[in-house]
């Protein structure tokens, strides 16, 4: 701790008093708390501050880092924090703080809502992500002290969310270490293999690398070019990804050896590229010019791969300014800058993609849908395409001409009628490739199609298509949405009128980001909300308000007789309204259980039905077969087989021989894999007859699997 204070006094002399005050405040707030490792909890915020101080971030970022857990893990209130350190620090801390105090139905919803809030705060002030990345980095460094299950969860979250985000922001020093640490826990065998393979030849490779760098330095001296040359170790996870993508071993990867040349000007970059290609033979197709065409995170550099002494190695050439941006990305704009709040105009332009995503998704009610959009727009690799005028646009991999049309302007997207790629007319669903020249064809009288929602990739295009239909066809959408919700409510055994009387309706509307009942119906009608999203919340609220009513079941009680031939006793009683569950289609001989459903009697499931595990225990009820009955029952078989002639005829022949009636059949064929998937429903008497039929179908030549 003393070493950290000494470092802060030396690096931030004018702001040291404020930093020391934040240090003492956090130390007092966390007093008595321990980490999983057994050390004082206060070690963690200090470690986060040290990471940020080593990279020279501004004092406000460091003060917020000292305090980043006090709202979440201590008794400190937002009012106290604001009074002590001001509104700017409070907003930074609140941006990093999780939503642990809110109640969520499951971990997925909680995680998605946390990230939703996190991205909102990040769009306002990107220092939030800087602190969060440093926080996650220290947690990953000490992950060995937590249980194995948590290790897997945190490592997966790091690899899926935080490392790609650091990459998208261009902060390579966070990205590389986060990926390698996550790999240690998620793929320990592969991590060990790669590290051991690299260490075996480390000295040999280093000797070759030193020789190459010396030759480059000598050439720069001859040319009178100022600059520096150094080696660049390739981090382990990038090696692992390349091995998987190309199905190759470690020794077959080109850029295990890497040299970085840093010079003063862009002209010197291209001069050195020519000299390098004169000194060693370049590998065709391995040259990339990110100076002329920067990545979306503003990364610029020349990449080329050459062969020397039988070994391949990569050379990166860039200017000092490009190197600073490559290492620190967005973070470079806060390094050593004091007295600034928010972001400057140049930085604001560089993170326009983030603000576009946030704007497009602001009306999305479901947090998981929001996270899907974020993953597509933030974490996907990019393709670069040109318009006929030579303008360059970057889009996520998998984007279509419609995505490009809306990227250019919403009016272009709404009027789009077709597209040409490299002068050839193509379907609007065609996926764009880097280097394509794309011409958008428009017509004033045309509008977008709802079918576009099936293939557009970007959330901005999706949002603008929905916005068009929301505005142009509101009355129709309201009617359609209400009908859809009523129909789904009836299917679930509820009245929509009853559900809409819940006291929690205003809170639900706010959670769904709709202004009222009509707006909610309109959103459902044009596809902005699903009926499941809305009904789940309405039904849960209804059950809280009517705890007894929702558990009712329609029973006979002398008034309602058992349906003829139901063949099931519920708690030994035959006077229940009974229906067989479609998800598992139980038949006599299967162990069964009943589930009380509101207004629809008892649904009967097989005890091993996967859906039973997620049902409310208090609504499960004993059920047994009434062996006195002689009714037939519907059962469904799923058959996977090689697609050969006469297959369907052979299956139906066995069914006919068993004197069973087919009630439904469906066959899907994968022409590429030559596999047929068949779904056949038949009327059977008991489980023994069904098992006998399954054995006979399995004996047919070419049948791979038969299951209930």
XYZ file of C-alpha atoms in Angstrom:
708
model
C 0.000 0.000 0.000
C 2.820 2.397 0.885
C 4.499 1.732 -2.469
C 1.275 2.653 -4.254
C 1.002 5.935 -2.353
C 4.652 6.755 -3.149
C 3.963 6.073 -6.857
C 0.852 8.281 -6.818
C 2.680 11.127 -5.027
C 5.414 11.026 -7.674
C 3.133 10.653 -10.731
C 0.240 12.910 -9.659
C 1.799 15.560 -7.365
C -0.963 18.161 -7.885
C -3.791 15.651 -7.349
C -2.144 13.560 -4.639
C -4.226 15.047 -1.782
C -7.482 14.028 -3.559
C -6.112 10.548 -4.315
C -5.001 10.063 -0.688
C -8.459 11.138 0.529
C -10.117 8.543 -1.786
C -7.618 5.923 -0.558
C -8.474 6.590 3.117
C -12.225 6.756 2.449
C -12.220 3.370 0.656
C -9.924 1.800 3.284
C -12.341 2.796 6.056
C -15.433 1.681 4.083
C -13.976 -1.781 3.340
C -12.527 -2.303 6.855
C -12.968 -5.902 8.027
C -13.930 -7.263 4.601
C -11.942 -10.166 3.139
C -11.465 -11.580 -0.375
C -11.675 -15.283 -1.319
C -7.863 -15.408 -1.049
C -8.077 -14.404 2.613
C -6.419 -11.019 2.113
C -8.056 -7.706 3.020
C -10.666 -6.655 0.454
C -9.060 -3.196 0.229
C -6.152 -4.826 -1.629
C -8.469 -5.172 -4.655
C -9.325 -1.473 -5.283
C -5.648 -0.614 -4.677
C -4.581 -3.185 -7.283
C -7.087 -1.725 -9.770
C -5.707 1.783 -9.149
C -2.146 0.520 -9.631
C -3.027 -0.998 -13.014
C -4.552 2.308 -14.141
C -1.716 4.412 -12.677
C 0.872 2.310 -14.539
C -0.798 3.389 -17.779
C -1.086 7.032 -16.744
C -4.848 7.560 -16.581
C -6.253 10.807 -15.180
C -6.737 11.304 -11.440
C -10.573 11.231 -11.625
C -10.380 7.727 -13.095
C -8.071 6.644 -10.251
C -10.268 8.204 -7.542
C -13.321 6.381 -8.960
C -11.257 3.168 -9.089
C -10.453 3.442 -5.355
C -14.186 3.820 -4.693
C -15.631 1.512 -7.381
C -16.998 -1.079 -4.915
C -18.108 1.111 -1.996
C -21.708 1.538 -3.196
C -22.070 -2.174 -3.925
C -20.259 -3.739 -0.964
C -20.383 -1.211 1.890
C -22.903 1.001 3.708
C -21.788 4.140 1.835
C -24.707 5.896 0.086
C -24.656 7.775 -3.245
C -25.439 10.990 -1.352
C -22.395 10.543 0.906
C -20.161 9.789 -2.062
C -21.363 12.835 -4.015
C -20.925 15.117 -0.994
C -17.372 13.893 -0.448
C -16.084 13.609 -4.045
C -18.578 15.350 -6.352
C -21.084 14.337 -9.036
C -18.494 13.298 -11.659
C -16.948 10.650 -9.376
C -20.398 9.437 -8.263
C -21.490 8.884 -11.881
C -18.298 6.978 -12.675
C -18.742 4.720 -9.615
C -22.434 4.155 -10.348
C -21.557 3.225 -13.921
C -19.259 0.468 -12.701
C -21.515 -0.718 -9.853
C -23.610 -3.818 -10.556
C -27.368 -4.048 -10.078
C -27.168 -6.580 -7.245
C -29.861 -4.822 -5.228
C -32.519 -5.444 -7.908
C -34.430 -8.719 -8.046
C -34.153 -10.858 -11.192
C -35.764 -14.175 -12.025
C -32.508 -15.823 -13.108
C -28.786 -15.160 -13.523
C -29.094 -14.571 -17.288
C -31.590 -11.719 -16.834
C -29.449 -10.188 -14.086
C -26.286 -10.390 -16.186
C -27.990 -8.932 -19.263
C -29.481 -6.060 -17.233
C -26.081 -5.378 -15.626
C -24.478 -5.077 -19.043
C -27.334 -2.956 -20.340
C -26.771 -0.411 -17.541
C -23.031 -0.712 -17.979
C -23.189 0.164 -21.692
C -25.531 3.077 -21.002
C -23.000 4.515 -18.548
C -20.134 3.747 -20.920
C -21.805 5.647 -23.758
C -21.945 8.682 -21.467
C -18.365 8.429 -20.150
C -15.945 5.826 -21.500
C -13.821 5.972 -18.351
C -16.435 3.580 -16.916
C -15.136 0.795 -19.162
C -11.509 1.668 -18.366
C -12.178 1.124 -14.640
C -14.265 -1.983 -15.301
C -11.571 -3.553 -17.481
C -8.917 -2.946 -14.807
C -11.309 -4.361 -12.176
C -11.900 -7.487 -14.284
C -8.163 -7.858 -14.985
C -7.282 -7.990 -11.272
C -10.187 -10.369 -10.585
C -8.906 -12.646 -13.352
C -5.368 -12.529 -11.932
C -6.739 -13.793 -8.583
C -9.387 -16.178 -9.993
C -7.567 -19.234 -8.625
C -9.002 -18.600 -5.153
C -12.686 -19.016 -6.076
C -14.672 -22.278 -6.629
C -14.275 -24.057 -9.986
C -17.857 -23.301 -11.085
C -17.333 -19.562 -10.580
C -13.969 -19.754 -12.347
C -15.680 -21.132 -15.455
C -18.500 -18.569 -15.350
C -16.244 -15.541 -14.839
C -13.694 -16.734 -17.425
C -16.443 -17.310 -20.022
C -17.939 -13.866 -19.339
C -14.462 -12.350 -19.696
C -13.824 -14.093 -23.019
C -17.300 -13.331 -24.405
C -17.742 -9.732 -23.260
C -14.783 -7.922 -21.689
C -11.867 -9.054 -23.890
C -13.741 -8.377 -27.180
C -14.863 -5.014 -25.829
C -11.269 -4.086 -24.984
C -10.350 -5.100 -28.548
C -13.192 -3.062 -30.051
C -11.939 -0.054 -28.085
C -8.396 -0.780 -29.262
C -6.977 -1.329 -25.746
C -4.657 -4.228 -26.571
C -2.846 -4.368 -23.217
C -6.165 -5.304 -21.537
C -7.443 -7.541 -24.334
C -4.411 -9.831 -24.601
C -3.980 -10.520 -20.884
C -7.730 -11.016 -20.318
C -7.876 -13.568 -23.161
C -4.838 -15.506 -21.924
C -6.091 -15.589 -18.318
C -9.567 -16.742 -19.438
C -7.996 -19.449 -21.618
C -6.101 -20.847 -18.595
C -9.439 -21.747 -16.953
C -11.609 -22.554 -19.983
C -9.061 -24.560 -22.023
C -6.348 -25.611 -19.540
C -5.083 -28.557 -21.650
C -4.669 -26.461 -24.787
C -3.063 -23.637 -22.775
C -0.462 -25.998 -21.328
C 0.278 -27.558 -24.752
C 0.809 -24.179 -26.453
C 2.994 -22.715 -23.690
C 5.164 -25.836 -23.546
C 5.477 -26.010 -27.359
C 6.590 -22.372 -27.549
C 9.036 -22.683 -24.635
C 10.801 -25.672 -26.262
C 12.049 -23.518 -29.156
C 12.126 -20.161 -27.361
C 15.939 -19.723 -27.432
C 16.228 -20.818 -31.074
C 13.434 -18.477 -32.169
C 14.796 -15.586 -30.106
C 18.231 -15.922 -31.756
C 16.625 -15.750 -35.212
C 14.468 -12.793 -34.146
C 17.499 -10.894 -32.792
C 19.322 -11.403 -36.118
C 16.358 -10.137 -38.138
C 15.946 -7.044 -35.941
C 19.671 -6.243 -36.232
C 19.454 -6.389 -40.044
C 16.441 -4.037 -40.034
C 18.206 -1.560 -37.714
C 21.252 -1.572 -40.027
C 19.025 -0.906 -43.063
C 17.271 1.980 -41.257
C 20.701 3.450 -40.474
C 21.672 3.246 -44.146
C 18.415 4.928 -45.202
C 18.693 7.633 -42.540
C 15.294 6.662 -41.074
C 14.826 7.340 -37.356
C 12.849 4.833 -35.321
C 12.945 1.670 -33.223
C 12.655 -2.063 -33.836
C 11.447 -4.617 -31.278
C 10.032 -8.111 -31.021
C 6.326 -8.680 -30.386
C 5.323 -11.855 -28.508
C 2.083 -13.352 -29.812
C -0.295 -14.036 -26.941
C -1.448 -17.593 -26.345
C -5.172 -17.235 -26.997
C -4.583 -15.741 -30.460
C -2.401 -18.792 -31.244
C -5.171 -21.087 -29.987
C -7.790 -19.323 -32.143
C -5.614 -19.561 -35.250
C -4.930 -23.266 -34.620
C -8.689 -23.896 -34.404
C -9.643 -21.761 -37.401
C -7.008 -23.218 -39.744
C -6.836 -26.725 -38.180
C -3.047 -26.522 -37.850
C -0.405 -27.103 -35.170
C 1.620 -24.434 -33.330
C 4.666 -24.782 -35.595
C 2.554 -24.073 -38.695
C 1.501 -20.593 -37.532
C 3.200 -17.832 -39.533
C 3.405 -15.051 -36.983
C 4.765 -16.733 -33.846
C 7.816 -14.640 -34.705
C 6.897 -10.972 -35.014
C 8.875 -7.768 -35.470
C 7.492 -4.276 -34.983
C 9.067 -1.268 -36.724
C 8.084 2.169 -35.342
C 9.031 5.268 -37.371
C 8.254 8.992 -37.474
C 6.067 9.341 -40.575
C 3.651 7.510 -42.876
C 6.128 8.001 -45.726
C 8.790 6.153 -43.702
C 6.296 3.294 -43.111
C 5.919 2.626 -46.845
C 9.659 3.127 -47.455
C 10.505 0.473 -44.849
C 7.854 -1.851 -46.315
C 9.655 -1.711 -49.679
C 13.037 -2.354 -48.031
C 11.679 -5.319 -46.046
C 10.266 -6.893 -49.221
C 13.671 -6.399 -50.875
C 15.508 -8.081 -47.973
C 13.144 -11.062 -47.630
C 10.579 -12.757 -49.835
C 6.990 -11.791 -48.888
C 4.256 -14.452 -48.715
C 1.466 -13.637 -51.237
C -1.906 -12.752 -49.713
C -0.418 -11.968 -46.297
C -0.058 -8.182 -46.755
C -2.609 -5.881 -45.055
C -2.651 -2.097 -45.280
C -4.475 -0.808 -42.207
C -2.976 2.663 -42.718
C -4.977 3.352 -45.871
C -7.978 1.483 -44.434
C -7.967 1.666 -40.592
C -9.911 -0.805 -38.457
C -13.118 0.379 -36.786
C -11.239 0.866 -33.501
C -8.881 3.298 -35.316
C -5.997 0.785 -35.435
C -3.455 1.621 -38.161
C -0.399 -0.369 -39.253
C 1.157 -2.197 -42.205
C 1.280 -5.993 -41.797
C 3.363 -8.285 -43.988
C 4.644 -11.842 -43.596
C 8.041 -12.816 -45.040
C 10.350 -15.866 -45.102
C 13.901 -15.804 -43.648
C 16.185 -18.826 -43.087
C 13.260 -21.179 -43.684
C 11.133 -19.516 -40.949
C 8.115 -17.300 -41.564
C 7.626 -14.180 -39.474
C 5.331 -11.164 -39.420
C 6.489 -7.555 -39.603
C 4.307 -4.651 -38.466
C 5.258 -1.112 -39.495
C 3.638 1.966 -37.953
C 4.289 5.523 -36.721
C 4.702 6.439 -33.047
C 1.201 7.948 -32.985
C -0.250 4.798 -34.568
C 1.591 2.720 -31.968
C 0.123 4.792 -29.130
C -3.408 4.292 -30.492
C -2.739 0.558 -31.133
C -1.658 0.021 -27.522
C -4.126 2.263 -25.712
C -6.963 2.723 -28.227
C -9.742 4.853 -26.787
C -7.852 4.977 -23.496
C -5.082 7.058 -25.113
C -7.374 10.095 -24.965
C -7.345 10.128 -21.158
C -3.646 9.415 -20.596
C -1.960 12.273 -18.769
C -4.936 14.586 -19.363
C -5.960 16.456 -16.224
C -8.826 18.855 -15.735
C -10.930 17.385 -18.545
C -14.376 15.892 -18.155
C -16.357 13.892 -20.671
C -14.810 13.325 -24.093
C -13.320 15.531 -26.787
C -14.769 15.904 -30.293
C -12.146 13.664 -31.902
C -12.816 10.885 -29.405
C -16.559 11.339 -29.782
C -16.228 10.596 -33.512
C -14.133 7.505 -32.848
C -16.804 5.960 -30.590
C -19.721 6.929 -32.807
C -20.417 3.210 -33.335
C -21.191 2.819 -29.617
C -23.582 5.751 -29.539
C -25.319 4.485 -32.712
C -25.878 1.092 -31.080
C -27.217 2.690 -27.905
C -29.548 4.926 -29.922
C -30.830 2.036 -32.026
C -31.467 -0.129 -28.969
C -32.942 2.466 -26.600
C -36.499 1.186 -27.183
C -35.646 -2.500 -26.756
C -37.483 -3.724 -23.683
C -35.799 -7.065 -23.178
C -32.286 -7.018 -21.697
C -31.253 -10.286 -23.371
C -32.309 -8.923 -26.776
C -30.253 -5.826 -26.008
C -27.183 -7.976 -25.264
C -27.641 -9.905 -28.530
C -27.622 -6.589 -30.398
C -24.540 -5.409 -28.506
C -22.682 -8.634 -29.315
C -23.472 -8.282 -33.025
C -22.507 -4.616 -33.253
C -19.598 -4.466 -30.825
C -17.912 -7.839 -30.933
C -18.233 -9.062 -34.508
C -15.356 -8.652 -36.949
C -15.868 -6.066 -39.679
C -16.107 -6.114 -43.442
C -15.155 -3.019 -45.451
C -17.178 -2.181 -48.565
C -17.127 0.672 -51.084
C -19.844 2.713 -52.742
C -19.446 3.530 -56.468
C -18.215 7.004 -55.376
C -15.361 5.421 -53.413
C -16.735 5.995 -49.893
C -15.706 3.265 -47.431
C -18.124 1.779 -44.877
C -17.363 -0.767 -42.156
C -20.093 -3.225 -41.156
C -20.274 -6.396 -39.010
C -19.482 -9.680 -40.764
C -22.719 -11.089 -42.209
C -24.164 -7.684 -43.147
C -26.264 -7.267 -46.294
C -26.923 -4.447 -48.792
C -29.913 -3.429 -46.627
C -27.578 -2.904 -43.653
C -25.363 -0.719 -45.847
C -28.362 1.258 -47.134
C -29.424 2.136 -43.587
C -25.804 2.844 -42.595
C -25.654 5.475 -45.379
C -29.008 7.058 -44.408
C -32.371 5.870 -43.108
C -34.113 7.387 -46.156
C -31.878 5.312 -48.476
C -32.772 2.186 -46.502
C -36.519 2.893 -46.614
C -36.431 3.457 -50.400
C -34.127 0.513 -51.179
C -35.484 -1.790 -53.901
C -32.366 -3.723 -54.921
C -28.579 -3.773 -54.986
C -25.625 -4.350 -57.274
C -22.426 -5.910 -55.947
C -19.462 -5.458 -58.257
C -21.915 -4.352 -61.007
C -24.086 -7.479 -60.755
C -27.655 -7.367 -59.433
C -27.924 -9.562 -56.316
C -30.643 -10.453 -53.762
C -30.883 -8.013 -50.860
C -30.077 -10.873 -48.456
C -26.604 -11.364 -50.007
C -23.801 -11.189 -47.421
C -21.193 -8.535 -48.148
C -17.467 -9.291 -48.394
C -14.526 -6.959 -47.792
C -13.653 -5.093 -51.009
C -17.148 -5.327 -52.557
C -18.336 -2.278 -54.501
C -22.011 -1.957 -53.566
C -24.581 0.177 -55.344
C -27.966 0.633 -53.641
C -30.964 0.898 -56.012
C -33.847 3.052 -54.733
C -37.381 4.034 -55.687
C -39.330 6.851 -54.005
C -42.660 5.022 -53.969
C -41.252 1.975 -52.164
C -40.978 1.260 -48.454
C -39.112 -1.409 -46.466
C -40.310 -4.995 -46.139
C -40.908 -6.812 -42.847
C -39.096 -9.781 -44.430
C -35.876 -7.783 -44.176
C -35.927 -8.359 -40.408
C -35.140 -12.021 -41.134
C -31.696 -11.290 -42.606
C -30.448 -7.818 -41.615
C -27.440 -7.969 -39.294
C -27.092 -4.557 -37.661
C -29.356 -3.364 -34.867
C -29.570 0.108 -36.443
C -31.110 -1.324 -39.649
C -33.471 -3.512 -37.620
C -34.525 -0.571 -35.443
C -35.204 1.688 -38.439
C -37.277 -0.951 -40.247
C -39.365 -1.435 -37.116
C -39.629 2.316 -36.648
C -41.012 2.700 -40.185
C -43.750 0.126 -39.644
C -44.427 1.427 -36.160
C -45.104 4.885 -37.574
C -46.762 3.992 -40.890
C -49.062 1.198 -39.739
C -49.741 1.985 -36.086
C -53.507 1.250 -36.053
C -53.010 -2.071 -37.792
C -50.128 -2.939 -35.459
C -52.203 -2.137 -32.362
C -55.000 -4.457 -33.504
C -52.582 -7.202 -34.548
C -50.651 -6.950 -31.281
C -53.785 -7.099 -29.103
C -55.083 -10.129 -31.013
C -51.716 -11.899 -30.693
C -51.558 -11.233 -26.944
C -55.178 -12.315 -26.325
C -54.657 -15.512 -28.303
C -51.451 -16.412 -26.430
C -53.026 -15.556 -23.047
C -55.967 -17.877 -23.784
C -53.567 -20.626 -24.815
C -51.880 -20.323 -21.436
C -55.235 -20.439 -19.624
C -55.559 -16.738 -18.713
C -57.813 -13.826 -19.616
C -55.901 -10.832 -21.014
C -58.486 -8.521 -19.415
C -57.688 -9.991 -15.972
C -53.936 -9.805 -16.563
C -54.082 -6.126 -17.549
C -55.743 -5.233 -14.189
C -52.559 -5.973 -12.218
C -51.305 -3.207 -9.921
C -47.795 -3.704 -11.350
C -48.844 -2.700 -14.895
C -47.153 0.768 -14.806
C -43.860 -0.801 -13.652
C -44.119 -3.467 -16.357
C -44.756 -0.803 -19.005
C -41.668 1.081 -17.831
C -39.589 -2.107 -17.902
C -40.739 -2.796 -21.471
C -39.938 0.827 -22.456
C -43.478 1.501 -23.724
C -45.584 4.566 -22.960
C -48.918 2.813 -22.482
C -51.224 -0.072 -23.338
C -51.695 0.933 -26.985
C -47.961 1.432 -27.435
C -47.332 -2.050 -26.043
C -49.815 -3.621 -28.485
C -48.243 -1.674 -31.374
C -44.769 -2.910 -30.398
C -46.003 -6.509 -30.402
C -47.733 -5.950 -33.751
C -44.613 -4.767 -35.570
C -42.232 -7.231 -33.900
C -40.542 -4.908 -31.399
C -41.754 -7.066 -28.497
C -42.671 -10.731 -28.386
C -45.853 -11.999 -26.721
C -43.684 -14.148 -24.450
C -41.767 -11.089 -23.160
C -45.005 -9.338 -22.200
C -47.056 -12.294 -20.941
C -44.290 -13.652 -18.713
C -44.227 -10.369 -16.792
C -48.041 -9.992 -16.711
C -48.639 -13.555 -15.494
C -45.998 -13.284 -12.769
C -47.578 -10.054 -11.532
C -51.063 -11.610 -11.662
C -49.930 -14.614 -9.615
C -48.419 -12.358 -6.939
C -51.689 -10.428 -6.672
C -53.902 -13.568 -6.754
C -51.836 -16.285 -5.005
C -54.798 -18.624 -4.471
C -56.669 -18.120 -7.721
C -53.888 -19.125 -10.094
C -53.551 -22.600 -8.541
C -57.166 -23.605 -9.194
C -57.940 -26.744 -11.146
C -61.202 -27.808 -12.749
C -62.221 -30.969 -10.860
C -65.267 -33.140 -10.987
C -66.387 -32.965 -7.351
C -69.576 -34.725 -8.410
C -70.493 -31.939 -10.837
C -68.041 -32.609 -13.673
C -67.530 -36.203 -14.770
C -64.287 -37.729 -15.951
C -63.891 -37.497 -19.702
C -64.539 -40.927 -21.211
C -61.400 -42.956 -21.540
C -58.937 -40.549 -19.897
C -57.250 -43.632 -18.386
C -55.560 -41.670 -15.552
C -56.236 -41.378 -11.809
C -55.164 -38.125 -10.109
C -54.503 -38.681 -6.379
C -56.605 -41.831 -6.812
C -59.536 -39.770 -8.139
C -61.031 -40.143 -11.615
C -63.062 -36.899 -11.492
C -60.399 -34.571 -12.845
C -60.250 -32.946 -16.259
C -57.112 -34.530 -17.706
C -55.071 -33.887 -20.834
C -51.851 -35.500 -22.064
C -48.887 -33.143 -22.398
C -47.731 -32.699 -26.001
C -44.098 -32.235 -24.973
C -43.585 -35.875 -23.886
C -46.818 -37.706 -24.961
C -47.008 -40.235 -22.066
C -48.530 -43.655 -22.707
C -49.548 -46.520 -20.355
C -46.408 -48.082 -18.907
C -44.593 -44.732 -18.482
C -44.169 -43.317 -14.985
C -46.293 -40.160 -14.914
C -47.005 -37.073 -12.830
C -49.728 -34.412 -13.009
C -49.372 -30.649 -13.164
C -52.246 -28.388 -12.103
C -52.835 -25.728 -14.758
C -55.204 -22.812 -14.237
C -58.607 -23.406 -15.788
C -57.403 -26.328 -17.944
C -57.386 -29.197 -15.495
C -54.355 -31.418 -14.987
C -51.730 -31.925 -17.677
C -50.082 -35.351 -17.458
C -46.316 -35.617 -18.130
C -43.803 -38.444 -18.097
C -41.796 -38.169 -14.868
C -38.580 -37.910 -16.909
C -39.966 -35.068 -19.061
C -37.373 -32.227 -19.031
C -40.153 -29.647 -18.529
C -41.111 -31.135 -15.151
C -37.816 -29.909 -13.623
C -38.770 -26.271 -14.191
C -42.352 -26.584 -12.895
C -43.569 -25.179 -9.560
C -43.279 -28.030 -7.051
C -46.486 -27.091 -5.205
C -48.537 -27.606 -8.377
C -47.274 -31.123 -9.103
C -49.691 -33.908 -8.146
C -49.562 -37.742 -8.065
C -50.882 -39.498 -11.167
C -51.156 -43.193 -12.144
C -52.617 -45.059 -15.080
C -56.115 -46.463 -14.702
C -55.361 -49.996 -15.929
C -59.047 -50.751 -16.354
C -59.269 -48.594 -19.476
C -58.782 -49.847 -23.033
C -58.202 -46.527 -24.770
C -55.495 -45.735 -27.316
C -52.965 -42.944 -26.714
C -51.067 -40.666 -29.044
C -47.266 -41.070 -29.091
C -44.671 -39.280 -31.201
C -41.455 -40.808 -32.561
C -38.443 -38.891 -33.896
C -36.482 -40.854 -36.481
C -33.079 -39.903 -37.933
C -31.937 -41.939 -40.945
C -29.847 -41.883 -44.095
C -31.919 -40.499 -46.969
C -32.454 -43.614 -49.077
C -35.262 -44.803 -51.347
C -38.099 -46.692 -49.681
C -37.291 -45.432 -46.161
C -40.723 -43.918 -45.480
C -42.454 -46.933 -46.985
C -40.515 -49.301 -44.683
C -41.425 -47.289 -41.577
C -45.130 -47.025 -42.427
C -45.232 -50.733 -43.304
C -44.200 -51.655 -39.737
C -46.824 -49.267 -38.336
C -49.521 -50.782 -40.538
C -48.489 -54.330 -39.577
C -48.901 -53.367 -35.901
C -52.420 -52.093 -36.751
C -51.617 -48.624 -35.459
C -53.167 -45.429 -36.795
C -50.849 -42.616 -37.979
C -52.149 -39.249 -36.706
C -49.396 -36.981 -38.050
C -46.174 -37.221 -40.052
C -43.477 -34.816 -41.127
C -40.219 -35.436 -43.030
C -37.308 -33.012 -43.477
C -34.312 -33.847 -45.657
C -30.845 -32.289 -45.453
C -29.728 -32.627 -49.074
C -26.146 -31.654 -48.231
C -25.705 -34.264 -45.484
C -28.147 -36.782 -47.059
C -29.922 -37.147 -43.713
C -33.698 -37.434 -43.214
C -35.458 -36.361 -39.985
C -38.916 -37.890 -39.589
C -41.544 -37.058 -36.969
C -44.427 -39.565 -36.817
C -47.340 -39.638 -34.355
C -49.266 -42.893 -33.884
C -52.094 -44.186 -31.689
C -50.862 -46.956 -29.397
C -52.239 -49.001 -26.493
C -49.284 -49.044 -24.093
C -45.540 -48.527 -23.701
C -44.736 -52.167 -24.566
C -46.359 -51.841 -28.008
C -44.423 -48.615 -28.562
C -41.078 -50.174 -27.569
C -41.739 -53.078 -29.918
C -42.392 -50.631 -32.778
C -39.201 -48.687 -31.946
C -37.102 -51.897 -32.121
C -38.557 -52.815 -35.521
C -37.925 -49.326 -36.975
C -34.353 -49.395 -35.642
C -33.779 -52.634 -37.569
C -34.483 -50.881 -40.913
C -31.311 -50.410 -42.961
C -30.094 -46.822 -42.803
C -31.952 -45.826 -39.618
C -29.523 -43.983 -37.293
C -31.711 -43.221 -34.268
C -35.299 -43.579 -33.024
C -36.444 -41.776 -29.885
C -39.601 -40.652 -28.096
